[in-house]
Coordinates of C-alpha atoms and ligand atoms in Angstrom, one line a residue:
X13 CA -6.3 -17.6 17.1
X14 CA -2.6 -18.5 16.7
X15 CA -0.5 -16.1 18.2
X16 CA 1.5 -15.5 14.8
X17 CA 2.9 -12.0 13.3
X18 CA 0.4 -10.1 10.9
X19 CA 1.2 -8.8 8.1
X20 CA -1.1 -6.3 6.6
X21 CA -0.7 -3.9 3.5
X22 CA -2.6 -0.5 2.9
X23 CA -3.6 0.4 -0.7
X24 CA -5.8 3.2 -2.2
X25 CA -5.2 6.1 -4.7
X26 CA -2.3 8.9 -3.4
X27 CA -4.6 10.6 -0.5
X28 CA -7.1 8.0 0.3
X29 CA -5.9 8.3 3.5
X30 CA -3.6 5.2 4.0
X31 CA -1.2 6.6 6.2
X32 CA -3.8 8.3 8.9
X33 CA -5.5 4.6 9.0
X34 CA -1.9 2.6 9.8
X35 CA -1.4 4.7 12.7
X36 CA -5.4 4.2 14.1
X37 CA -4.5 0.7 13.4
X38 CA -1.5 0.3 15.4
X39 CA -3.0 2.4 18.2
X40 CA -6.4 -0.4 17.8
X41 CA -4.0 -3.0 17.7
X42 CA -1.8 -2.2 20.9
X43 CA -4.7 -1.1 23.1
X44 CA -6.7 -4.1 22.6
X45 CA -4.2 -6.7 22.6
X46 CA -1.3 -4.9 24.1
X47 CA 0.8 -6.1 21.0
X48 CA 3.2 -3.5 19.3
X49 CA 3.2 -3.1 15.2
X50 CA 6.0 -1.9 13.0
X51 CA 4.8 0.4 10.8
X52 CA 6.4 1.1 7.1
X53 CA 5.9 2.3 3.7
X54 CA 6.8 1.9 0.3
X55 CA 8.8 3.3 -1.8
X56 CA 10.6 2.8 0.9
X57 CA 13.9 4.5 2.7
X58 CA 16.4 2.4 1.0
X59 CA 18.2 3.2 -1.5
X60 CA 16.0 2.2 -4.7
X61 CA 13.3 3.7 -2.7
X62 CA 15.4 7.0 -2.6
X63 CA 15.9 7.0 -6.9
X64 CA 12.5 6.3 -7.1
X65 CA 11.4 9.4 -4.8
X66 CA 13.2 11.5 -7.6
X67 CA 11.4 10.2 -10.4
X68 CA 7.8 10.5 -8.7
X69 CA 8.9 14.1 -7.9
X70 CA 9.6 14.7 -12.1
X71 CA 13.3 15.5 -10.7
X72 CA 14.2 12.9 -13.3
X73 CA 12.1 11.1 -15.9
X74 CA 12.4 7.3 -17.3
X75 CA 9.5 5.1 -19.0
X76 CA 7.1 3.3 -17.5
X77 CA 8.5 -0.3 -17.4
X78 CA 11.8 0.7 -15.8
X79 CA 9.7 2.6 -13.0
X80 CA 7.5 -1.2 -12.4
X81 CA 10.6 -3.0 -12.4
X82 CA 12.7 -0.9 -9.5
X83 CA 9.2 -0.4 -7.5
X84 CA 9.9 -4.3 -7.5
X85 CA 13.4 -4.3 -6.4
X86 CA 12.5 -1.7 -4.1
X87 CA 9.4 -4.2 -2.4
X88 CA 12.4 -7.1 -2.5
X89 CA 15.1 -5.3 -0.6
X90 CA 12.5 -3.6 1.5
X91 CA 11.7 -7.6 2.5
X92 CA 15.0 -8.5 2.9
X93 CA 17.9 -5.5 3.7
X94 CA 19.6 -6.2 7.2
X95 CA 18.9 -2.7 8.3
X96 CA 15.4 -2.7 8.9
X97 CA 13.8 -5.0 6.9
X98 CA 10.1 -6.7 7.0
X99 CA 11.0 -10.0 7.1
X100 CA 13.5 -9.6 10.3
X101 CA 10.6 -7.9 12.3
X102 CA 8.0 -10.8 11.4
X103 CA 10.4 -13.7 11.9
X104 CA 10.8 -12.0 15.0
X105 CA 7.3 -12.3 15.7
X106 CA 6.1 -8.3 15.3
X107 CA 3.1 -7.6 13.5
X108 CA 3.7 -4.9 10.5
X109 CA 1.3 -2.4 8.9
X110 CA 2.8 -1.6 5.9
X111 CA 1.7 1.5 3.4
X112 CA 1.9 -0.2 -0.1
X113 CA 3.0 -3.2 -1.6
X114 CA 2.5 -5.0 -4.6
X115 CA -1.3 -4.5 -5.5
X116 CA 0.6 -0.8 -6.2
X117 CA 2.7 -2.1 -8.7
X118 CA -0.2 -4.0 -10.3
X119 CA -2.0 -0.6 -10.0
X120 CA 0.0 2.3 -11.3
X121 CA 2.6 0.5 -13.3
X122 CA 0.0 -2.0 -15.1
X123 CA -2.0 -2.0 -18.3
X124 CA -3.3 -4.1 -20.8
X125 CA 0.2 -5.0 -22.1
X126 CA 3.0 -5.6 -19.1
X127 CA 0.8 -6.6 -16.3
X128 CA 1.5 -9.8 -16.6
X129 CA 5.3 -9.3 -16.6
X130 CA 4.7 -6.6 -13.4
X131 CA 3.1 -9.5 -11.7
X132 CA 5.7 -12.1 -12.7
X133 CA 8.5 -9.6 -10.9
X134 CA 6.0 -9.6 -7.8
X135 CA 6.4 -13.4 -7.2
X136 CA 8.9 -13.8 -5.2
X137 CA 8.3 -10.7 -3.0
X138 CA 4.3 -12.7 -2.0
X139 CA 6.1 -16.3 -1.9
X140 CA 8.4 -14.5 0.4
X141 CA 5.7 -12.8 2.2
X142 CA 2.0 -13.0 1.6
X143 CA -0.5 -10.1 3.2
X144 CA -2.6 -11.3 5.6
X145 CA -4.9 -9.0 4.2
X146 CA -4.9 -5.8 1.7
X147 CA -6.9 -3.1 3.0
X148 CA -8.1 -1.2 0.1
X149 CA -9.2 2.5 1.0
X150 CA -11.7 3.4 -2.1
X151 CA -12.4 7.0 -2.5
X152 CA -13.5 8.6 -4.9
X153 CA -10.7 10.9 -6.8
X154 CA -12.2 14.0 -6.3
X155 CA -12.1 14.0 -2.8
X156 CA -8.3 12.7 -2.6
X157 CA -6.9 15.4 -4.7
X158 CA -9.0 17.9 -3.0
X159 CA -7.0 16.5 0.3
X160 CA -3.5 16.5 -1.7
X161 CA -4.1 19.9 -3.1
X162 CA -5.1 21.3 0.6
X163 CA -2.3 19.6 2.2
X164 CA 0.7 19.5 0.4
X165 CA 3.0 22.0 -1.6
X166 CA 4.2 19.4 -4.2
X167 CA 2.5 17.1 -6.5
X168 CA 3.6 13.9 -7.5
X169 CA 3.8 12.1 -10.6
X170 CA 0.8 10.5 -10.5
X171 CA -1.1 13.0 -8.8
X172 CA -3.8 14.4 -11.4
X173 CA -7.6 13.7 -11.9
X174 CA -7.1 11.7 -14.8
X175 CA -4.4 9.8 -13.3
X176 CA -6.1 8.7 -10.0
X177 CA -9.3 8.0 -11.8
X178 CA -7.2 5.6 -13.7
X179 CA -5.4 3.8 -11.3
X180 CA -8.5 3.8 -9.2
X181 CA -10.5 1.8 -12.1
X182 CA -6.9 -0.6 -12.3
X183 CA -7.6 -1.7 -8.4
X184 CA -10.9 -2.2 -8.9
X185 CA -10.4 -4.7 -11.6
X186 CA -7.6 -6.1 -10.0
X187 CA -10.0 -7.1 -7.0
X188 CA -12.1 -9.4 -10.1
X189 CA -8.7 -11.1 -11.1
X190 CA -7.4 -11.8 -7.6
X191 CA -10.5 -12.7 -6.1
X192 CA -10.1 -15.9 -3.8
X193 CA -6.4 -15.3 -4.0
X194 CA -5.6 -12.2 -1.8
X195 CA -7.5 -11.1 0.9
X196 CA -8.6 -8.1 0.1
X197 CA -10.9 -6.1 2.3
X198 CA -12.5 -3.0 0.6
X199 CA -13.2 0.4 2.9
X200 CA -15.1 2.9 2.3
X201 CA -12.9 6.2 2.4
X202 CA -15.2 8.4 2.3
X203 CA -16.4 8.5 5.7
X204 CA -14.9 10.5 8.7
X205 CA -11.3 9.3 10.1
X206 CA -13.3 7.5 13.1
X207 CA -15.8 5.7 11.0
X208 CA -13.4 4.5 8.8
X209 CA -10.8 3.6 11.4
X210 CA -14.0 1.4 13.2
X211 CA -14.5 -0.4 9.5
X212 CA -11.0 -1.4 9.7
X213 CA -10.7 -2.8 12.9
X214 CA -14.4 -4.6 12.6
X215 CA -12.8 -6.4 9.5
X216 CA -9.0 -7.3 11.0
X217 CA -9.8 -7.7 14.5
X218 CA -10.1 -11.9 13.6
X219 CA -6.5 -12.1 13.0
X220 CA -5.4 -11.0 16.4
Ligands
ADP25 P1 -2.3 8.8 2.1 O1 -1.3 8.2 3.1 O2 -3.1 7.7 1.5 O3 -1.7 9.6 1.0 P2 -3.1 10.5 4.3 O4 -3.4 9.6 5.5 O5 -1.7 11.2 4.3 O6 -3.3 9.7 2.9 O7 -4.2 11.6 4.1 C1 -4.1 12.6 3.1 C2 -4.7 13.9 3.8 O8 -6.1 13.7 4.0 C3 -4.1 14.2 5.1 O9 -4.0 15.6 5.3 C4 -5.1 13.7 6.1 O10 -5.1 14.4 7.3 C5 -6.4 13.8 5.4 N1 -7.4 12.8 5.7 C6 -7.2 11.5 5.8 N2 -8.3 10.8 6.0 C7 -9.3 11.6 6.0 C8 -10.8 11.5 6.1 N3 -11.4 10.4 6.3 N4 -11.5 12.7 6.0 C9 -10.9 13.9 5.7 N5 -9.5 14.1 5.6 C10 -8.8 12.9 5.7
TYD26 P1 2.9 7.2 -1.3 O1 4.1 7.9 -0.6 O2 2.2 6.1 -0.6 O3 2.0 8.4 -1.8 P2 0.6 8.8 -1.1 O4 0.9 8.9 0.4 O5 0.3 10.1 -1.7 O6 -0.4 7.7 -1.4 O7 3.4 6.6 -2.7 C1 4.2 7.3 -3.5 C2 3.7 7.1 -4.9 O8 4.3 5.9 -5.4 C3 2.2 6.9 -5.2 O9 1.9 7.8 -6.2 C4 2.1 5.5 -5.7 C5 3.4 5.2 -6.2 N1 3.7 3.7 -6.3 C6 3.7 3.1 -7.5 O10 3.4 3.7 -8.5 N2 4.1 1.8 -7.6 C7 4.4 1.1 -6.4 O11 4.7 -0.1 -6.5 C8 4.4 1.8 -5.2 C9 4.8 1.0 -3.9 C10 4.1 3.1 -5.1

C-alpha cells in the first residue's frame, strides 16, 4: 500500500463509544506501523465550534436549519483554519482520526425536507477532503443513554430516547443512499471495548 495520510471519521449516536475507539485506534495504528495519528473532533475547538457548544447545551436556542448550516462552517474551518487545522496535518503526511464529520450533519440535522440542501453545504468540505473510510459504531439507543446517563452530569440536545432512536434510523438509511459512494464500515457497538476495538482494526488495517 501507498504510504499516503488516512483520513478516517467516527460516527454513531451520542455514546456509541466513538471517542474510546479513536484512541484504541491510534494506539493500533502506532504500535503496528510505528506511524503517529492526530486525533480530533467535531464541533470542533474553533470558534463556530464554541457557539455551537452553547446551543447543544440549551444555553441558547435557534431552529434547526441555522444549527445544519454552522455545523457546516464549523467542518470547513475545522479543514482549513491555520491553527490546527485537518488539512495542514494530512498535507503534511499525518494520518487523522477524526470524531465526526459530515455523515453527522446528514444525520441529526436531516429530514425528509433540507437534506438535500444539508448535503449540498457538505460538498466542498468532501471535495476538499474525502474519508478514507466512515466507521459507523451501531448501538442500540438504550445502551448509549444508559452509558450517558451513568457517565455524565449534563445532557445534551440531542440526548433523549426518542432522539437517538431517530438519528440512529437517519444513519441507517443514509448507508442505502450512499452506498458505493463512501466507504462506510458498520461496527457492532455492542460488544466489549476490546472486541470492538479488534473489528475496527480487522476492517482498516488495509489502508496502512
Ligand atoms: P462517544 O464519544 O461516542 O460519546 P465514549 O467513547 O465517550 O462515546 O463512550 C461513552 C461512555 O461509554 C464512556 O463512559 C465509555 O467509557 C463507555 N464505553 C465506551 N465503549 C464502551 C463499551 N464497548 N462497553 C461499555 N462501555 C463503553
Ligand atoms: P459529540 O461531542 O461527538 O457528542 P458525543 O461524544 O456524545 O457523541 O457531538 C456533540 C453533538 O453534536 C452530538 O449530539 C452530535 C451533534 N452533531 C450534530 O448534530 N451535527 C454535526 O454535524 C456534528 C459534527 C455533531
Amino acid at each position: 500500500m501507498e504510504n499516503k495520510a488516512r483520513f478516517i471519521t467516527f460516527e454513531g449516536i451520542d455514546g456509541s463509544g466513538k471517542s474510546t475507539q479513536i484512541h484504541l485506534l491510534k494506539e493500533r495504528i502506532l504500535l503496528e506501523t510505528g506511524d503517529d495519528c492526530y486525533t480530533t473532533f467535531e464541533p470542533s475547538t474553533g470558534p463556530v465550534g464554541a457557539l455551537l457548544r452553547q446551543f447543544l447545551s440549551g444555553r441558547v436556542k435557534t431552529d434547526e436549519n441555522t444549527l445544519a448550516a454552522l455545523f457546516a462552517a464549523d467542518r470547513l474551518d475545522h479543514l482549513h483554519n491555520e491553527l490546527n487545522g485537518i488539512l495542514e496535518k494530512t498535507e503534511h503526511g499525518c494520518h487523522v482520526l477524526c470524531d465526526r464529520y459530515v455523515l453527522s450533519n446528514f444525520a441529526y440535522q436531516g429530514n425528509k425536507e433540507n437534506l438535500d440542501w444539508i448535503i449540498s453545504l457538505n460538498e466542498r468540505a468532501i471535495s476538499v477532503l474525502k474519508p478514507d473510510c466512515h466507521i459507523f459504531i451501531d448501538v442500540t439507543p438504550k445502551i448509549a443513554l444508559r452509558r450517558i446517563e451513568e457517565n455524565r452530569e449534563n445532557i445534551d440536545l440531542y440526548e433523549s430516547m426518542e432522539s437517538l432512536t431517530k438519528v440512529r434510523s437517519a444513519y441507517l438509511s443514509l448507508f442505502r443512499r450512499f452506498n458505493g459512494q463512501e466507504n462506510i464500515i458498520v461496527i457492532n457497538g455492542n460488544q466489549s471495548v476490546e472486541k470492538i476495538a479488534d473489528d475496527i482494526w480487522n476492517k482498516v488495517s488495509y489502508l496502512f
